[in-house]
Amino acid sequence: MTTSPRSLTSALFPVGLLLIAMASVQSGASLAKSMFPVVGAQGTTALRLIFASVIMLLLLRPWRAKLTASSLRTVIVYGMALGGMNFLFYMSLRSVPLGIAVALEFTGPLAVAIYASRRAVDFLWIALAIIGLLLLIPLGEASSGIDLIGASYALGAGVCWALYILYGQKAGNDNGVQTAALGVMIAALFVAPIGIVHAGAALLSPALIPVAIGVAILSTALPYTLEMVALTRLPARTFGTLMSIEPAFGALSGLFFLHEHLSLAQWIAITCIILASVGATVTMRKEPKPLVPAD
C-alpha cells in the first residue's frame, strides 16, 4: 500500500523539474533579448554559455565523470547540439517574437515524440502541427507573416533540440547531471568564437556582466541541470511530449516581459502545436522505464 504514493511522487518529480526548467528558460530568454542591442544575438549566446559553463563547472565538478571513448563522442554531440540550439534560437529572436520562435523550435521535440509511430491517430497530431506551422508561416504576402529568415533559424534550433534530447538521454545515463556541465562547456567552446568575432571588446562591458550572469543561470545552468535529471528518468518520446506547454511559456513570457502581442491566428497556431504534443502524449504506447541515472 505504501508503494503507490511513492510511485506517484517519483512519476511527478521529473514533470515538476521540467515545469521549473521551462519557466526559467523563457524568463532568461526575455532577459537575454535586452542584451542584443549591445552585443547582438551572437555575443549574448557566447556570454550566456561562458558564464553558465563556469557556474556549472563549480557546482557539478564534471571532471569526476568517467568517460569512455564512446560516451565522450555522445557528450560532444550533445554539447554541440546544445550550443547550436542556443545560437540559432537567439538568432531567431532578432526578428521573431519569443512565443512564435519557441513554437517553431518546438517542432524538434515534437518530431522526437512522433518518430517511429505508425498508428493512424498519430497522423492527426502531425496534421495539427502542420496547421500550426502554416498559420505561423503563411504563404504569400500576408500582413501577419513573420520573417522567414528568423523562422528558419528557429526551425534549425528545433533540429538541434531534437538531437539534444536524443543524445542528452544517452549521455545522462552514463554520467548523470555532470553531463549537463560537460555539454555546456563544449557548447561554450563551440559558440564563443562566433560571439567574440561579432561583438569584440563589447563583451567586456562591466554593465553587461550582471545581466549575462542572470541569463546564464536562468537560461542554462538551472534549466539544463533540471532537464538532465528529468531526461534520465523519462524516455526520449515522453520527455519530448511533456515539453508541450513550452510554446505557451514563451508566448506569455514575451507578452509580460517584452510586450510582444500576437495576433489571433498566431495564438491559434501555437495552440495547434501544443495540442499536437498533448495528443501525442495521451495516445502514446507504454514505454519501458529509463535507466537509473548515475547520481
Short mmCIF file of C-alpha atoms in Angstrom, two decimals:
data_model
loop_
_atom_site.label_atom_id
_atom_site.label_comp_id
_atom_site.label_asym_id
_atom_site.label_seq_id
_atom_site.Cartn_x
_atom_site.Cartn_y
_atom_site.Cartn_z
CA MET A 1 0.00 0.00 0.00
CA THR A 2 2.93 2.34 0.63
CA THR A 3 4.31 1.95 -2.87
CA SER A 4 1.50 3.86 -4.61
CA PRO A 5 2.26 7.34 -3.16
CA ARG A 6 5.94 6.70 -3.65
CA SER A 7 5.37 5.75 -7.29
CA LEU A 8 3.22 8.85 -7.82
CA THR A 9 5.92 11.05 -6.31
CA SER A 10 8.64 9.53 -8.49
CA ALA A 11 6.45 9.99 -11.58
CA LEU A 12 5.62 13.63 -10.81
CA PHE A 13 9.16 14.58 -9.79
CA PRO A 14 10.65 14.83 -13.32
CA VAL A 15 7.49 16.59 -14.56
CA GLY A 16 7.88 19.23 -11.86
CA LEU A 17 11.52 19.69 -12.81
CA LEU A 18 10.53 20.29 -16.44
CA LEU A 19 7.94 22.92 -15.49
CA ILE A 20 10.52 24.83 -13.46
CA ALA A 21 13.05 24.49 -16.27
CA MET A 22 10.62 25.83 -18.89
CA ALA A 23 9.66 28.85 -16.81
CA SER A 24 13.33 29.57 -16.14
CA VAL A 25 14.36 29.28 -19.80
CA GLN A 26 11.68 31.64 -21.09
CA SER A 27 12.34 34.23 -18.37
CA GLY A 28 16.02 34.06 -19.27
CA ALA A 29 15.25 34.48 -22.97
CA SER A 30 13.31 37.66 -22.26
CA LEU A 31 16.25 39.00 -20.24
CA ALA A 32 18.74 37.97 -22.93
CA LYS A 33 16.91 39.92 -25.63
CA SER A 34 17.74 43.13 -23.75
CA MET A 35 21.43 42.46 -24.48
CA PHE A 36 21.01 42.24 -28.26
CA PRO A 37 21.45 45.99 -28.93
CA VAL A 38 24.88 45.89 -27.26
CA VAL A 39 26.49 42.58 -28.29
CA GLY A 40 23.99 41.04 -30.69
CA ALA A 41 22.47 37.58 -30.52
CA GLN A 42 25.92 36.07 -31.19
CA GLY A 43 27.60 37.84 -28.28
CA THR A 44 24.65 37.17 -25.98
CA THR A 45 24.83 33.44 -26.70
CA ALA A 46 28.58 33.43 -26.08
CA LEU A 47 28.28 35.26 -22.74
CA ARG A 48 25.42 33.04 -21.65
CA LEU A 49 27.32 29.83 -22.31
CA ILE A 50 30.66 31.07 -20.95
CA PHE A 51 29.19 32.16 -17.62
CA ALA A 52 26.96 29.09 -17.45
CA SER A 53 29.93 26.76 -18.02
CA VAL A 54 31.85 28.43 -15.17
CA ILE A 55 28.85 28.14 -12.82
CA MET A 56 28.21 24.50 -13.68
CA LEU A 57 31.91 23.68 -13.52
CA LEU A 58 32.00 24.88 -9.91
CA LEU A 59 28.71 23.29 -8.89
CA LEU A 60 28.77 19.93 -10.63
CA ARG A 61 32.53 19.19 -10.82
CA PRO A 62 32.34 17.42 -14.20
CA TRP A 63 35.97 16.32 -14.04
CA ARG A 64 34.75 13.45 -11.86
CA ALA A 65 32.83 11.97 -14.78
CA LYS A 66 34.30 8.71 -16.06
CA LEU A 67 34.23 8.94 -19.83
CA THR A 68 34.90 6.19 -22.31
CA ALA A 69 35.64 6.87 -25.98
CA SER A 70 32.01 6.09 -26.82
CA SER A 71 30.50 8.25 -24.08
CA LEU A 72 32.85 11.11 -24.94
CA ARG A 73 31.57 11.12 -28.52
CA THR A 74 28.00 11.21 -27.23
CA VAL A 75 28.78 14.11 -24.89
CA ILE A 76 30.47 16.05 -27.71
CA VAL A 77 27.41 15.67 -29.98
CA TYR A 78 25.17 16.61 -27.04
CA GLY A 79 27.24 19.72 -26.33
CA MET A 80 27.35 20.83 -29.96
CA ALA A 81 23.58 20.31 -30.28
CA LEU A 82 23.09 22.38 -27.15
CA GLY A 83 25.32 25.16 -28.49
CA GLY A 84 23.61 25.14 -31.88
CA MET A 85 20.19 25.21 -30.26
CA ASN A 86 21.12 28.26 -28.16
CA PHE A 87 22.78 30.12 -31.01
CA LEU A 88 20.08 29.55 -33.62
CA PHE A 89 17.28 30.33 -31.17
CA TYR A 90 18.79 33.68 -30.21
CA MET A 91 19.40 34.48 -33.88
CA SER A 92 15.69 33.90 -34.49
CA LEU A 93 14.71 36.24 -31.64
CA ARG A 94 16.20 39.19 -33.53
CA SER A 95 13.17 39.25 -35.84
CA VAL A 96 10.62 36.77 -34.46
CA PRO A 97 8.51 37.17 -31.28
CA LEU A 98 9.54 34.89 -28.42
CA GLY A 99 6.34 32.82 -28.37
CA ILE A 100 6.47 32.14 -32.11
CA ALA A 101 10.18 31.29 -32.02
CA VAL A 102 9.55 28.76 -29.25
CA ALA A 103 6.64 27.24 -31.17
CA LEU A 104 8.75 26.83 -34.30
CA GLU A 105 11.68 25.47 -32.31
CA PHE A 106 9.35 23.02 -30.62
CA THR A 107 8.88 21.10 -33.86
CA GLY A 108 12.15 19.35 -32.92
CA PRO A 109 10.96 17.63 -29.72
CA LEU A 110 7.57 17.06 -31.32
CA ALA A 111 9.31 15.17 -34.13
CA VAL A 112 11.07 13.06 -31.49
CA ALA A 113 7.72 12.35 -29.87
CA ILE A 114 6.03 11.03 -33.01
CA TYR A 115 9.07 9.42 -34.65
CA ALA A 116 8.63 5.73 -35.42
CA SER A 117 4.91 5.94 -34.63
CA ARG A 118 2.76 4.16 -37.19
CA ARG A 119 -0.79 4.45 -35.80
CA ALA A 120 -3.48 6.38 -37.66
CA VAL A 121 -4.18 8.70 -34.72
CA ASP A 122 -0.62 9.98 -34.84
CA PHE A 123 -1.28 11.48 -38.26
CA LEU A 124 -3.88 13.70 -36.59
CA TRP A 125 -1.17 15.17 -34.34
CA ILE A 126 1.12 15.59 -37.34
CA ALA A 127 -1.69 17.40 -39.18
CA LEU A 128 -2.28 19.72 -36.21
CA ALA A 129 1.42 20.57 -36.08
CA ILE A 130 1.46 21.29 -39.82
CA ILE A 131 -1.61 23.54 -39.49
CA GLY A 132 0.17 25.43 -36.74
CA LEU A 133 3.27 25.88 -38.89
CA LEU A 134 1.22 27.07 -41.88
CA LEU A 135 -0.52 29.64 -39.69
CA LEU A 136 2.79 30.86 -38.33
CA ILE A 137 4.49 30.97 -41.72
CA PRO A 138 1.68 31.88 -44.16
CA LEU A 139 2.29 31.65 -47.87
CA GLY A 140 2.22 34.78 -49.97
CA GLU A 141 2.28 38.37 -48.84
CA ALA A 142 0.29 38.15 -45.64
CA SER A 143 0.33 41.01 -43.18
CA SER A 144 0.54 38.59 -40.30
CA GLY A 145 3.50 36.77 -41.77
CA ILE A 146 6.78 36.54 -39.87
CA ASP A 147 10.34 36.99 -41.02
CA LEU A 148 11.28 33.84 -42.95
CA ILE A 149 14.98 34.04 -42.09
CA GLY A 150 14.15 34.29 -38.40
CA ALA A 151 11.70 31.40 -38.77
CA SER A 152 14.40 29.32 -40.45
CA TYR A 153 16.74 29.96 -37.53
CA ALA A 154 14.02 28.81 -35.12
CA LEU A 155 13.36 25.63 -37.12
CA GLY A 156 17.11 24.95 -37.18
CA ALA A 157 17.12 25.33 -33.41
CA GLY A 158 14.37 22.70 -33.35
CA VAL A 159 16.61 20.23 -35.18
CA CYS A 160 19.33 20.85 -32.60
CA TRP A 161 16.76 20.44 -29.82
CA ALA A 162 15.82 17.01 -31.14
CA LEU A 163 19.49 15.97 -31.12
CA TYR A 164 19.84 17.43 -27.63
CA ILE A 165 17.03 15.19 -26.37
CA LEU A 166 18.29 12.01 -28.02
CA TYR A 167 21.97 12.40 -27.18
CA GLY A 168 21.30 14.02 -23.82
CA GLN A 169 19.49 10.94 -22.61
CA LYS A 170 22.33 8.68 -23.72
CA ALA A 171 24.96 10.92 -22.15
CA GLY A 172 22.96 11.39 -18.96
CA ASN A 173 22.58 7.67 -18.42
CA ASP A 174 26.39 7.44 -18.34
CA ASN A 175 27.23 10.35 -16.03
CA GLY A 176 24.02 11.91 -14.72
CA VAL A 177 23.85 15.66 -14.12
CA GLN A 178 27.60 16.01 -14.67
CA THR A 179 26.81 15.54 -18.34
CA ALA A 180 24.95 18.85 -18.31
CA ALA A 181 28.12 20.64 -17.19
CA LEU A 182 30.23 18.88 -19.79
CA GLY A 183 27.70 19.69 -22.51
CA VAL A 184 27.58 23.40 -21.63
CA MET A 185 31.38 23.61 -21.59
CA ILE A 186 31.54 22.04 -25.06
CA ALA A 187 28.76 24.35 -26.25
CA ALA A 188 30.69 27.37 -24.95
CA LEU A 189 33.84 26.28 -26.80
CA PHE A 190 31.75 25.83 -29.94
CA VAL A 191 29.87 29.15 -29.85
CA ALA A 192 32.24 31.55 -28.03
CA PRO A 193 34.49 32.21 -31.07
CA ILE A 194 31.45 33.33 -33.09
CA GLY A 195 30.38 35.75 -30.37
CA ILE A 196 33.90 37.10 -29.89
CA VAL A 197 34.35 37.78 -33.61
CA HIS A 198 30.96 39.50 -33.82
CA ALA A 199 30.95 41.61 -30.63
CA GLY A 200 34.65 42.03 -29.86
CA ALA A 201 35.51 44.26 -26.89
CA ALA A 202 31.84 44.99 -26.19
CA LEU A 203 31.67 41.59 -24.47
CA LEU A 204 33.89 43.00 -21.70
CA SER A 205 31.48 45.80 -20.76
CA PRO A 206 31.08 45.76 -16.93
CA ALA A 207 27.41 46.73 -17.22
CA LEU A 208 26.68 43.50 -19.11
CA ILE A 209 28.21 41.12 -16.57
CA PRO A 210 25.31 41.04 -14.04
CA VAL A 211 22.76 40.62 -16.84
CA ALA A 212 24.85 37.90 -18.50
CA ILE A 213 25.17 36.01 -15.22
CA GLY A 214 21.40 36.23 -14.73
CA VAL A 215 20.80 34.91 -18.24
CA ALA A 216 23.34 32.13 -17.68
CA ILE A 217 21.59 30.99 -14.52
CA LEU A 218 18.01 31.30 -15.77
CA SER A 219 18.56 30.03 -19.32
CA THR A 220 21.29 27.44 -18.92
CA ALA A 221 22.70 26.47 -15.52
CA LEU A 222 19.38 25.91 -13.74
CA PRO A 223 17.14 24.51 -16.50
CA TYR A 224 19.71 22.26 -18.19
CA THR A 225 20.66 20.71 -14.87
CA LEU A 226 16.99 20.06 -14.10
CA GLU A 227 16.35 18.76 -17.62
CA MET A 228 19.29 16.37 -17.39
CA VAL A 229 17.79 14.87 -14.23
CA ALA A 230 14.42 14.56 -15.99
CA LEU A 231 15.97 13.13 -19.17
CA THR A 232 17.45 10.24 -17.24
CA ARG A 233 14.09 9.43 -15.65
CA LEU A 234 11.92 9.67 -18.76
CA PRO A 235 12.04 8.03 -22.22
CA ALA A 236 13.00 10.42 -25.01
CA ARG A 237 9.49 10.43 -26.53
CA THR A 238 7.89 11.12 -23.17
CA PHE A 239 10.31 13.94 -22.46
CA GLY A 240 9.56 15.49 -25.84
CA THR A 241 5.81 15.43 -25.39
CA LEU A 242 5.87 16.66 -21.80
CA MET A 243 7.55 19.80 -23.11
CA SER A 244 4.29 20.54 -24.93
CA ILE A 245 3.48 23.69 -22.99
CA GLU A 246 6.86 25.30 -23.73
CA PRO A 247 5.39 27.48 -26.54
CA ALA A 248 2.78 28.80 -24.11
CA PHE A 249 5.51 29.69 -21.60
CA GLY A 250 7.34 31.51 -24.39
CA ALA A 251 4.29 33.43 -25.59
CA LEU A 252 3.33 34.52 -22.08
CA SER A 253 6.89 35.49 -21.23
CA GLY A 254 7.12 37.53 -24.43
CA LEU A 255 3.80 39.21 -23.58
CA PHE A 256 4.62 40.06 -19.96
CA PHE A 257 8.32 40.92 -20.22
CA LEU A 258 8.78 42.09 -23.83
CA HIS A 259 5.25 43.37 -24.59
CA GLU A 260 5.09 41.20 -27.72
CA HIS A 261 1.42 40.96 -28.67
CA LEU A 262 0.47 38.12 -31.00
CA SER A 263 -2.40 38.02 -33.46
CA LEU A 264 -5.35 35.66 -33.06
CA ALA A 265 -4.03 33.45 -35.87
CA GLN A 266 -0.65 33.20 -34.15
CA TRP A 267 -2.26 32.19 -30.84
CA ILE A 268 -4.31 29.57 -32.70
CA ALA A 269 -1.11 28.30 -34.37
CA ILE A 270 0.67 27.96 -31.02
CA THR A 271 -2.40 26.18 -29.61
CA CYS A 272 -2.36 23.71 -32.53
CA ILE A 273 1.26 22.82 -31.85
CA ILE A 274 0.56 22.41 -28.12
CA LEU A 275 -2.48 20.21 -28.82
CA ALA A 276 -0.43 18.09 -31.22
CA SER A 277 2.08 17.41 -28.48
CA VAL A 278 -0.53 16.80 -25.78
CA GLY A 279 -2.34 14.40 -28.11
CA ALA A 280 0.85 12.51 -28.81
CA THR A 281 1.40 12.22 -25.06
CA VAL A 282 -2.09 10.95 -24.26
CA THR A 283 -2.18 8.35 -27.04
CA MET A 284 1.38 7.10 -26.82
CA ARG A 285 2.09 3.45 -26.19
CA LYS A 286 3.52 2.39 -22.85
CA GLU A 287 7.31 2.67 -22.96
CA PRO A 288 9.99 0.94 -20.93
CA LYS A 289 11.39 2.80 -17.93
CA PRO A 290 14.69 4.61 -18.49
CA LEU A 291 17.89 3.53 -16.88
CA VAL A 292 18.59 4.70 -13.32
CA PRO A 293 20.74 7.83 -13.53
CA ALA A 294 24.22 7.94 -12.09
CA ASP A 295 23.91 10.40 -9.20
#
